[in-house]
Short mmCIF file of C-alpha atoms and ligand atoms in Angstrom, two decimals:
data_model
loop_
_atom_site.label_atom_id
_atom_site.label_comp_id
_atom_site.label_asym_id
_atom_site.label_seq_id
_atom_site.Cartn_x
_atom_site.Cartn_y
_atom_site.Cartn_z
CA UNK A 1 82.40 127.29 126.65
CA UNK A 2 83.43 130.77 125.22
CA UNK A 3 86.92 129.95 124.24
CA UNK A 4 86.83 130.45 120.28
CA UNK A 5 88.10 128.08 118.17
CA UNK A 6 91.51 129.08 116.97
CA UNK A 7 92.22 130.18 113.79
CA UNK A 8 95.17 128.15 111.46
CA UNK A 9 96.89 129.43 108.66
CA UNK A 10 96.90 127.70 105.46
CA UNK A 11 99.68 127.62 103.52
CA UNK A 12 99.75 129.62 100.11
CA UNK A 13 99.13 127.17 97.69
CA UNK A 14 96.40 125.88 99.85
CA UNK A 15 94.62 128.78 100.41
CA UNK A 16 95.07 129.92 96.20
CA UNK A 17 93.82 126.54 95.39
CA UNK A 18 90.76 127.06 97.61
CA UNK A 19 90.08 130.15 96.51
CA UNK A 20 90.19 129.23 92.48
CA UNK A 21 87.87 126.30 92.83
CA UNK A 22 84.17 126.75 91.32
CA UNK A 23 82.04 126.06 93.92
CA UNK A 24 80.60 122.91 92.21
CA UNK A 25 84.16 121.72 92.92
CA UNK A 26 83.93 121.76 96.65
CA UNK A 27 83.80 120.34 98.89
CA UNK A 28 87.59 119.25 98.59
CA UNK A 29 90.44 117.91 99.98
CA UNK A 30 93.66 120.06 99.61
CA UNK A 31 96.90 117.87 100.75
CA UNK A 32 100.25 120.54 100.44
CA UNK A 33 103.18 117.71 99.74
CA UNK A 34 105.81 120.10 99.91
CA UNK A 35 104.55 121.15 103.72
CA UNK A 36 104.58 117.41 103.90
CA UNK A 37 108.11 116.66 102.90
CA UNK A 38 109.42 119.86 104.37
CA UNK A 39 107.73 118.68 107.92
CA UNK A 40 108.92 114.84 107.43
CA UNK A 41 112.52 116.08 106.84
CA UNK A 42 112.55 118.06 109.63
CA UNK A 43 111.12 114.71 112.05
CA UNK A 44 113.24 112.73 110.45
CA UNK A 45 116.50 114.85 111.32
CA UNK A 46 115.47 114.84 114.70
CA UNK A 47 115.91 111.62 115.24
CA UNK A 48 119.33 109.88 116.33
CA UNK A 49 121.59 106.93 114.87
CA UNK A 50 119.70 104.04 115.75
CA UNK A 51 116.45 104.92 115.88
CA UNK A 52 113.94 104.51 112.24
CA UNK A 53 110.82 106.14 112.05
CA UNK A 54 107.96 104.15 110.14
CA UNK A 55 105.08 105.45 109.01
CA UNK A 56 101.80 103.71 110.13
CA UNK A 57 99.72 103.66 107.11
CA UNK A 58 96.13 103.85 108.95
CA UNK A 59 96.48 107.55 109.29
CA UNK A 60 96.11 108.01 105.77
CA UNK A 61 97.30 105.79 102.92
CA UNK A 62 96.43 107.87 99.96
CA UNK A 63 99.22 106.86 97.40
CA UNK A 64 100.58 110.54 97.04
CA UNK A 65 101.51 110.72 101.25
CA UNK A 66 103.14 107.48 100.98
CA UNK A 67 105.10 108.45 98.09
CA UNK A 68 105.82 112.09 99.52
CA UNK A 69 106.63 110.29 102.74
CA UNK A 70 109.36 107.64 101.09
CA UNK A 71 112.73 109.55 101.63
CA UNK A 72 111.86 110.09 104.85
CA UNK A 73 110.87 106.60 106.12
CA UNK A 74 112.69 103.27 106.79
CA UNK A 75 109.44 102.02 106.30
CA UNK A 76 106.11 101.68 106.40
CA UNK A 77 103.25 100.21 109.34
CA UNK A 78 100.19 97.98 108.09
CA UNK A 79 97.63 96.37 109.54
CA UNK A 80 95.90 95.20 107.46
CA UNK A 81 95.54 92.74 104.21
CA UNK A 82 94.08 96.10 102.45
CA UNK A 83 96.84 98.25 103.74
CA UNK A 84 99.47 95.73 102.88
CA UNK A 85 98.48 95.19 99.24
CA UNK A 86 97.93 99.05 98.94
CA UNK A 87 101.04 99.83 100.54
CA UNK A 88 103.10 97.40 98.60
CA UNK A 89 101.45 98.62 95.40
CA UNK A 90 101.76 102.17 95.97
CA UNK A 91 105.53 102.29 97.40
CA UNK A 92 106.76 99.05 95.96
CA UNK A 93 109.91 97.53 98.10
CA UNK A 94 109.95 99.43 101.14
CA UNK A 95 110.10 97.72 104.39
CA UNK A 96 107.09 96.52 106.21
CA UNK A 97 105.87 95.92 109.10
CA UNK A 98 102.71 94.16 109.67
CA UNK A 99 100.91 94.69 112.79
CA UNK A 100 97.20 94.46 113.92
CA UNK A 101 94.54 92.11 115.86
CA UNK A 102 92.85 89.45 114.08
CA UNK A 103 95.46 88.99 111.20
CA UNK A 104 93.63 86.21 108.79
CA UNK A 105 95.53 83.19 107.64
CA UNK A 106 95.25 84.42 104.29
CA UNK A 107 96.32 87.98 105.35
CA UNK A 108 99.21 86.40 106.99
CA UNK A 109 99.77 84.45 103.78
CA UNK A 110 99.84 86.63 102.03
CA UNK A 111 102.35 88.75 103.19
CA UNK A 112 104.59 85.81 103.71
CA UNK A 113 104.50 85.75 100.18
CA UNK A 114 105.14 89.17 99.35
CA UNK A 115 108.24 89.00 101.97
CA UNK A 116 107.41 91.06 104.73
CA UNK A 117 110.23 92.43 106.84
CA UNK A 118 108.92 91.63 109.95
CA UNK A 119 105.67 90.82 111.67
CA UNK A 120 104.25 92.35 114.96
CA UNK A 121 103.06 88.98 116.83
CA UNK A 122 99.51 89.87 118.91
CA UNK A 123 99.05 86.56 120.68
CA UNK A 124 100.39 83.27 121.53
CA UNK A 125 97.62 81.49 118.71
CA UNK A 126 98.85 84.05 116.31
CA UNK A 127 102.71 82.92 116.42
CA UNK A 128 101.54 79.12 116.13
CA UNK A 129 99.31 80.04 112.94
CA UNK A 130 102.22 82.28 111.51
CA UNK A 131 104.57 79.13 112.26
CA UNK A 132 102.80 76.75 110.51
CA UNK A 133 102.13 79.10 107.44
CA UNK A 134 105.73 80.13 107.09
CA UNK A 135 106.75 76.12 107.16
CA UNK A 136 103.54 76.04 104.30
CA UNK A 137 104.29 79.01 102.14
CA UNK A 138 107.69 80.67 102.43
CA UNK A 139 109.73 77.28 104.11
CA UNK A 140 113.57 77.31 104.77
CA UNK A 141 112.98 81.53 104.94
CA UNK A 142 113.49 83.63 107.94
CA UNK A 143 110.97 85.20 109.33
CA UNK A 144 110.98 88.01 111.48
CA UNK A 145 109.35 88.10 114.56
CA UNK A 146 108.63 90.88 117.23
CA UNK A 147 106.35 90.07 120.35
CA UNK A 148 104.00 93.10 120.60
CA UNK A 149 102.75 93.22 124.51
CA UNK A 150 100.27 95.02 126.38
CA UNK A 151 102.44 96.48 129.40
CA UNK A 152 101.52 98.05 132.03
CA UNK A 153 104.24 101.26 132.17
CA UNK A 154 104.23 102.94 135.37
CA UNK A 155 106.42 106.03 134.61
CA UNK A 156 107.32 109.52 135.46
CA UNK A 157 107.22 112.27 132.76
CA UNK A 158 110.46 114.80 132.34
CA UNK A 159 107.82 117.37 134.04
CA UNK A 160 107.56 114.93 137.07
CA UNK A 161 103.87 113.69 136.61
CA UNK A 162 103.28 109.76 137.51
CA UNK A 163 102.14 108.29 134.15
CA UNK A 164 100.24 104.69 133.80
CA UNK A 165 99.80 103.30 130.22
CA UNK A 166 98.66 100.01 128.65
CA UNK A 167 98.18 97.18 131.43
CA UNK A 168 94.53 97.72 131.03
CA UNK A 169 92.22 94.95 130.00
CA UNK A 170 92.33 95.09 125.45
CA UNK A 171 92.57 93.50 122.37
CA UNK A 172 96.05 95.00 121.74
CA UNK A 173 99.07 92.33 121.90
CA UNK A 174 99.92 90.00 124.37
CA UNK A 175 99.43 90.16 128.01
CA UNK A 176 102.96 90.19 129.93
CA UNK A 177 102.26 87.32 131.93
CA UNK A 178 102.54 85.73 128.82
CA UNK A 179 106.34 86.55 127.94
CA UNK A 180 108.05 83.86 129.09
CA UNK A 181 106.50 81.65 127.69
CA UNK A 182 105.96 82.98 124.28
CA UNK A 183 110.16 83.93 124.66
CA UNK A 184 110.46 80.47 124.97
CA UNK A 185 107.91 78.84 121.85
CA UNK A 186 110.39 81.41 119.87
CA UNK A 187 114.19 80.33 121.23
CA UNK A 188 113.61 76.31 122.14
CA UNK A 189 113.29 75.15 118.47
CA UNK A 190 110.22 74.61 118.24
CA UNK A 191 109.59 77.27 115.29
CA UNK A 192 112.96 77.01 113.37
CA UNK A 193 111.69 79.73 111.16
CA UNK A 194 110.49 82.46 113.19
CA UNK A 195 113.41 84.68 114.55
CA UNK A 196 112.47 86.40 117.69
CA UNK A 197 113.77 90.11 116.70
CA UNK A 198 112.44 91.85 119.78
CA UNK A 199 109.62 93.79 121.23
CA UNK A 200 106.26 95.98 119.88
CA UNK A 201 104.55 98.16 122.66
CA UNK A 202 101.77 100.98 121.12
CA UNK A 203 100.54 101.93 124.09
CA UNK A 204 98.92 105.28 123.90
CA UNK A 205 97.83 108.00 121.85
CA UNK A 206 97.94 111.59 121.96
CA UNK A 207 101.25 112.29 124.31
CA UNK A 208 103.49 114.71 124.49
CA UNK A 209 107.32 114.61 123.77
CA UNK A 210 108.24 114.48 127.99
CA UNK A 211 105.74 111.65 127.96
CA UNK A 212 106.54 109.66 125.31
CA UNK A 213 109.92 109.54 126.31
CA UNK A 214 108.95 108.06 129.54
CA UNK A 215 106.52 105.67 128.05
CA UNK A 216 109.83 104.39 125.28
CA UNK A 217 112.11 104.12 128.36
CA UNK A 218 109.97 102.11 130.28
CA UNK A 219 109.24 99.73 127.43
CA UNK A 220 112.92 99.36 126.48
CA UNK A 221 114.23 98.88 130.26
CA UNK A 222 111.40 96.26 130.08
CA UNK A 223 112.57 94.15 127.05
CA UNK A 224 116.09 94.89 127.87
CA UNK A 225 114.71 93.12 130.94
CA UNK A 226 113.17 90.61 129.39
CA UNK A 227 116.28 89.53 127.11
CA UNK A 228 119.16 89.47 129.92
CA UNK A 229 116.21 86.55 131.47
CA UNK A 230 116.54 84.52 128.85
CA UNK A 231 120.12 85.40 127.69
CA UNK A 232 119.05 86.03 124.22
CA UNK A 233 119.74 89.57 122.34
CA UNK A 234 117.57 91.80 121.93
CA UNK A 235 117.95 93.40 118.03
CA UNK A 236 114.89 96.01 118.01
CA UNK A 237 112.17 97.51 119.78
CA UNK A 238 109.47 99.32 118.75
CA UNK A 239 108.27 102.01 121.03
CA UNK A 240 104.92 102.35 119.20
CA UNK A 241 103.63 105.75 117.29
CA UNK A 242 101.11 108.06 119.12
CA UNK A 243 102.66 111.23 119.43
CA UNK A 244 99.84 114.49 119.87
CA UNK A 245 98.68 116.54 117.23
CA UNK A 246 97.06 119.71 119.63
CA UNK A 247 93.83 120.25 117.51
CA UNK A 248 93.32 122.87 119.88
CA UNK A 249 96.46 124.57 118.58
CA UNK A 250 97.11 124.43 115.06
CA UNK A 251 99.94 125.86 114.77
CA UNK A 252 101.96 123.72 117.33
CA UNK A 253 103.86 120.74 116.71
CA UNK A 254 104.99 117.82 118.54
CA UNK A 255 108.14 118.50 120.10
CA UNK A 256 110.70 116.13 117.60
CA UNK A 257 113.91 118.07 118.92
CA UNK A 258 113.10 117.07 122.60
CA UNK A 259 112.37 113.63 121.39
CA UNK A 260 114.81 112.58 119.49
CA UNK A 261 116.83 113.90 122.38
CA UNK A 262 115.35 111.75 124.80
CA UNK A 263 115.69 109.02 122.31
CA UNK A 264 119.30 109.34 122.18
CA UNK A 265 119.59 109.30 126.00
CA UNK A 266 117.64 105.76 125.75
CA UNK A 267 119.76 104.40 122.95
CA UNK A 268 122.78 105.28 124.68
CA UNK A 269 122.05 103.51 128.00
CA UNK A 270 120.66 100.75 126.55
CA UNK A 271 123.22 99.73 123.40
CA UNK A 272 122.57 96.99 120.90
CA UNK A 273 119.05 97.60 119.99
CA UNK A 274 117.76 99.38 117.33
CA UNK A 275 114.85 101.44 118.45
CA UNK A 276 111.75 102.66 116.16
CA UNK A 277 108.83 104.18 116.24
CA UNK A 278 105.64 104.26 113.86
CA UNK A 279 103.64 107.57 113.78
CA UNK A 280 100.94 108.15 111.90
CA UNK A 281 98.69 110.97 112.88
CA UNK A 282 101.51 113.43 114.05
CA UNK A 283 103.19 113.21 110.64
CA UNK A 284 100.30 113.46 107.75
CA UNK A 285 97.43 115.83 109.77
CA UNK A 286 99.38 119.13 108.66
CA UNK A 287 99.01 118.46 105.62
CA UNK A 288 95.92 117.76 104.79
CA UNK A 289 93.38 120.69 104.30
CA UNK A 290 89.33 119.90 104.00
CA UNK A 291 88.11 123.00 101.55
CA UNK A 292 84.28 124.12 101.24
CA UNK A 293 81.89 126.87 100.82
CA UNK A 294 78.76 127.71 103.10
CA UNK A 295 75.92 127.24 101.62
CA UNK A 296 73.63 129.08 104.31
CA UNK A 297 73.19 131.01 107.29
CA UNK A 298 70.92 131.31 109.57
CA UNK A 299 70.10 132.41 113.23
CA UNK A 300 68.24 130.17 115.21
CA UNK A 301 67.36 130.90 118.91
CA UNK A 302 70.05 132.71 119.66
CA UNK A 303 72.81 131.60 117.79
CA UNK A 304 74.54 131.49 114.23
CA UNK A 305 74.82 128.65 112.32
CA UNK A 306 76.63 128.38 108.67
CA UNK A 307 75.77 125.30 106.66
CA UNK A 308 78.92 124.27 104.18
CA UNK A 309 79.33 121.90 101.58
CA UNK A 310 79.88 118.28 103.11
CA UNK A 311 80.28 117.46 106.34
CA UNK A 312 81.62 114.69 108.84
CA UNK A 313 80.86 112.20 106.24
CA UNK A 314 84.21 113.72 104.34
CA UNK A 315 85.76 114.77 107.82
CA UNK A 316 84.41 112.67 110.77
CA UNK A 317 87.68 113.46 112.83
CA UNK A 318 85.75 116.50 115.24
CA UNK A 319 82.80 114.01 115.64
CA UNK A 320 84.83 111.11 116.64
CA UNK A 321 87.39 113.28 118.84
CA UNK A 322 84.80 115.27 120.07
CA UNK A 323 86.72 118.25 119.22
CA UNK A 324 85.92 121.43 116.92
CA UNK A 325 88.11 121.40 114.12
CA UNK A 326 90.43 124.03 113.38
CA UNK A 327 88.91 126.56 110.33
CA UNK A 328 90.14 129.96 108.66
CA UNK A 329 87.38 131.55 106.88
CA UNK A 330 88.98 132.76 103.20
CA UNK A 331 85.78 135.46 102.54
CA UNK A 332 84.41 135.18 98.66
CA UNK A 333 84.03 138.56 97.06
CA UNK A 334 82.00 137.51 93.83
CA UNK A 335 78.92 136.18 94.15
CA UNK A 336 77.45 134.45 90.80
CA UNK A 337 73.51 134.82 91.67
CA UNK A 338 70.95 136.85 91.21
CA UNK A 339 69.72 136.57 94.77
CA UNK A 340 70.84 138.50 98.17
CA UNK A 341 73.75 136.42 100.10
CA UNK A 342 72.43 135.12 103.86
CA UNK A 343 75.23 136.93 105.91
CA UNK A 344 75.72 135.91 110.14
CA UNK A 345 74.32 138.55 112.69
CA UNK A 346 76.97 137.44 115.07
CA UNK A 347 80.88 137.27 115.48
CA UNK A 348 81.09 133.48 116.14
CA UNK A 349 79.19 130.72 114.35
CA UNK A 350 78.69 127.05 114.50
CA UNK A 351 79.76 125.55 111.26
CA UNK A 352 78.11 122.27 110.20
CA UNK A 353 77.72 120.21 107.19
CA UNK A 354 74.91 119.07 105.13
CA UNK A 355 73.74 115.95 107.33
CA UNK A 356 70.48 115.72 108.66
CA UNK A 357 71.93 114.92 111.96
CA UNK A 358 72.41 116.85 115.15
CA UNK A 359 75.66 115.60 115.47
CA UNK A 360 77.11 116.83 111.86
CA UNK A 361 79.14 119.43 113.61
CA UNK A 362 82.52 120.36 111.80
CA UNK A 363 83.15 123.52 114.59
CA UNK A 364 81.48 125.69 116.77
CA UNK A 365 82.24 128.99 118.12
CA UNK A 366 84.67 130.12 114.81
CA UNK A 367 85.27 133.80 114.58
CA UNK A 368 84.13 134.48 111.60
CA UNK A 369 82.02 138.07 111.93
CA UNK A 370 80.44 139.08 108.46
CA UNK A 371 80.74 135.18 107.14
CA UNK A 372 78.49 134.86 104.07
CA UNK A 373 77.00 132.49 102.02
CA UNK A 374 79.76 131.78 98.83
CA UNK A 375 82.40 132.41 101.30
CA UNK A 376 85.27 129.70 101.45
CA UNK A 377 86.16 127.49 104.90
CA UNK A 378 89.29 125.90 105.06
CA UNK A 379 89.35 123.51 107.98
CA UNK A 380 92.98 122.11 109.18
CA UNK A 381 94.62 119.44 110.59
CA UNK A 382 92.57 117.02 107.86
CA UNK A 383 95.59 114.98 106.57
CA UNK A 384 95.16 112.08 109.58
CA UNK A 385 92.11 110.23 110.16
CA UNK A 386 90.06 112.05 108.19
CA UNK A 387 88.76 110.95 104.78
CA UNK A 388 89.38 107.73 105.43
CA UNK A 389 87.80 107.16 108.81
CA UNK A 390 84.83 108.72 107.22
CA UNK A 391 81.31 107.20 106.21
CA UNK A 392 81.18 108.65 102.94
CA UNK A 393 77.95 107.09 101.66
CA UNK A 394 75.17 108.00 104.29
CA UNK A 395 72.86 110.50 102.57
CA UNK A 396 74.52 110.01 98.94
CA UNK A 397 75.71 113.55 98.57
CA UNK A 398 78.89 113.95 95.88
CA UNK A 399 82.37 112.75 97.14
CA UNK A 400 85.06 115.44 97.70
CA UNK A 401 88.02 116.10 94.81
CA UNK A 402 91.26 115.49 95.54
CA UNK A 403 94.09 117.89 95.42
CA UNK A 404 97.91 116.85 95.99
CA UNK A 405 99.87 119.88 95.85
CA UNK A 406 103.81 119.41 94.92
CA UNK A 407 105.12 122.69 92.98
CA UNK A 408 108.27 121.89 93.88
CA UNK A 409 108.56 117.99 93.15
CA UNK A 410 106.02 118.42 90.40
CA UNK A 411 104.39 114.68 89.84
CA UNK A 412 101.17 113.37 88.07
CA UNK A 413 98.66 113.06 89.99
CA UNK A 414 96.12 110.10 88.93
CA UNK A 415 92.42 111.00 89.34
CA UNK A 416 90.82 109.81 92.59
CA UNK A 417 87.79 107.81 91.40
CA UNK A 418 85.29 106.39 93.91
C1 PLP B 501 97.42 103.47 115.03
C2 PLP B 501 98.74 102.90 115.33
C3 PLP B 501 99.89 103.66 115.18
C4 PLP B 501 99.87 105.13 114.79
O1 PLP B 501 99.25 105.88 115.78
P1 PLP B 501 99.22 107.49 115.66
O2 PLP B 501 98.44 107.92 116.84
O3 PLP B 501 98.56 107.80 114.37
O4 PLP B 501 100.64 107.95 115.70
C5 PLP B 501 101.12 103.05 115.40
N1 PLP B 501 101.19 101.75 115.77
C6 PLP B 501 100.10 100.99 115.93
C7 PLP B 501 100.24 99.58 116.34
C8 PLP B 501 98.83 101.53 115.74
O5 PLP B 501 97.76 100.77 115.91
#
């Protein structure tokens, strides 16, 4: 492949703060809450009456994006235990949902007892254990109940392409054969407590606004479906987060006007529910910036290679995508040491990370003619499964710092121990 790697923009502050760190300080994470806010307000005014947008925590829970993220959200997506005490501590009474496979009794417990808004049901043996610990721990209380199913959505983007999604075997909620009955366990009285509120579907990751659209339609024709059976109403469904971040280009977005568009079309020819979706990815990667210096450069049979501070350890996402992450090089003019800087021979290089692994590869072919040792990388799209996807430990080398960026909602930060 000769394609290069394109180059993003950082934002001012992110670039100045890159720039001003010693280079003891790097690597770093940079996360620019006023790009943050700025691109939450303008998702969140895409969207039409009846439709909330949650935010699902997994794509990055640090305390200062869930705060930044707060006037934007109705709520907030956990699936976890972890993520729900985090969560709960970090943006105290906010709505929840709590989703996931494998919820523990004392997961499930425990968010009985912290009140949970609702709970995304995974399996039949789920909704029994969540029925007998609501009649245990919060009895004579409500609880909140949508089905989340596995369905197979046959359906054709705006563009006209057939699209297939979910109905494969998984782990991921309940199979559809299943839906009757589980309608039933929740409307014959046998679990006085539960309130079936309507339907979950996360079916995919990584589509486009035409495509998404097609995938919510089909899942709220379905459970529209599904309701008129059993002549019960149908209060919300949940269409599921997913929506693309192009790491190929950094500077495009997810198309929220089209969406929330579409979204309107659906909500108007199907009224009574409330519809909502859960992002994670497409609303915290912009954000995020992963800051470092290279440390060397070298030529080896054939090609350039720039080592940097850190690695995939900090940012696993172009090892576990497969992709080459996005990186502006911000050239270093000082240079504190008494010894000649290793400069690159060629106009692209591979840039790795410290690992003694083959497969510590942050990006390859990155224009970056005359790149030298001191010189500052700024890699983008690091605010979404990033750090915290990460195996930070293996080979013990020093954990980023932490930078959360908000000159115009200036906030304390607290320090980011390890
Ligand atoms: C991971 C996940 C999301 C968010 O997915 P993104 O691709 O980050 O938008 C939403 N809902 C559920 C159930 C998930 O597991």
């Amino acid at each position: 492949m000769t394609t290069p790697t394109p180059t993003p923009t950082p934002t001012a502050p992110v670039r100045d703060r890159a720039l001003s760190l010693a280079g003891h300080q790097l690597p770093a994470y940079i996360y620019d809450l006023g790009a943050l806010r700025e691109h939450a307000a303008s998702v969140r005014s895409a969207l039409p009456e009846r439709v909330e947008l949650y935010y699902a925590a997994k794509a990055n829970p640090e305390p200062e994006i869930l705060t930044a993220l707060a006037p934007y959200v109705h709520g907030y997506e956990v699936s976890s235990g972890g993520e729900l005490a985090h969560v709960t501590a970090s943006v105290p009474d906010r709505p929840l949902a709590f989703g996931g496979p494998g919820k523990t009794p004392d997961e499930i417990a425990a968010a009985l007892e912290l009140g949970v808004a609702r709970f995304h049901v995974e399996s039949a043996y789920e909704l029994r254990m969540l029925a007998e610990l609501a009649s245990r721990t919060a009895p004579g209380r409500r609880i909140a109940v949508l089905l989340r199913f596995n369905l197979p959505v046959a359906a054709r983007s705006l563009e006209g392409s057939a699209l297939t999604m979910g109905g494969r075997p998984a782990p991921f909620g309940m199979d559809p054969a299943e839906a009757d009955d589980a309608v039933r366990a929740l409307t014959d009285g046998s679990h006085p407590q539960l309130e079936l509120r309507g339907i979950h579907a996360h079916l995919a990751s990584g589509l486009a606004a035409a495509e998404q659209l097609a995938v919510a339609e089909a899942v709220v024709t379905w459970a529209a479906g599904l309701a008129a059976r059993h002549r019960i109403p149908l209060h919300e469904v949940n269409v599921g987060g997913g929506m693309t971040v192009d790491y190929a280009r950094p500077g495009a977005r997810f198309d929220w006007a089209a969406f929330g568009t579409g979204l309107a079309r659906i909500a108007a020819a199907h009224p009574g529910p409330l519809l909502r979706i859960e992002p994670g990815r497409a609303l915290s990667a912009y954000c995020g910036w992963y800051a470092t210096e290279v440390l060397d450069v070298k030529h080896s049979h054939g090609e350039d290679f720039a080592v940097v501070r850190g690695g995939t350890h900090h940012l696993r996402t172009p090892a576990t995508k497969g992709h080459d992450q996005p990186a502006a090089v911000l050239p270093m003019d000082t240079w504190p040491h008494p010894w000649p800087r290793a400069a690159a021979r060629q106009d692209v290089i591979t840039l790795t990370g410290q690992l003694c692994t083959p497969k510590d590869v942050l990006a390859r072919r990155v224009p970056a003619a005359g790149l030298r040792a001191g010189d500052r990388v700024v890699f983008a799209l690091a605010g979404a499964y990033a750090w915290n996807i990460s195996h930070h430990d293996f080979l013990m080398h020093p954990r980023p710092g932490f930078h959360f960026l908000a000159p115009a909602f200036p906030e304390p930060t607290p320090p980011h121990g390890p």
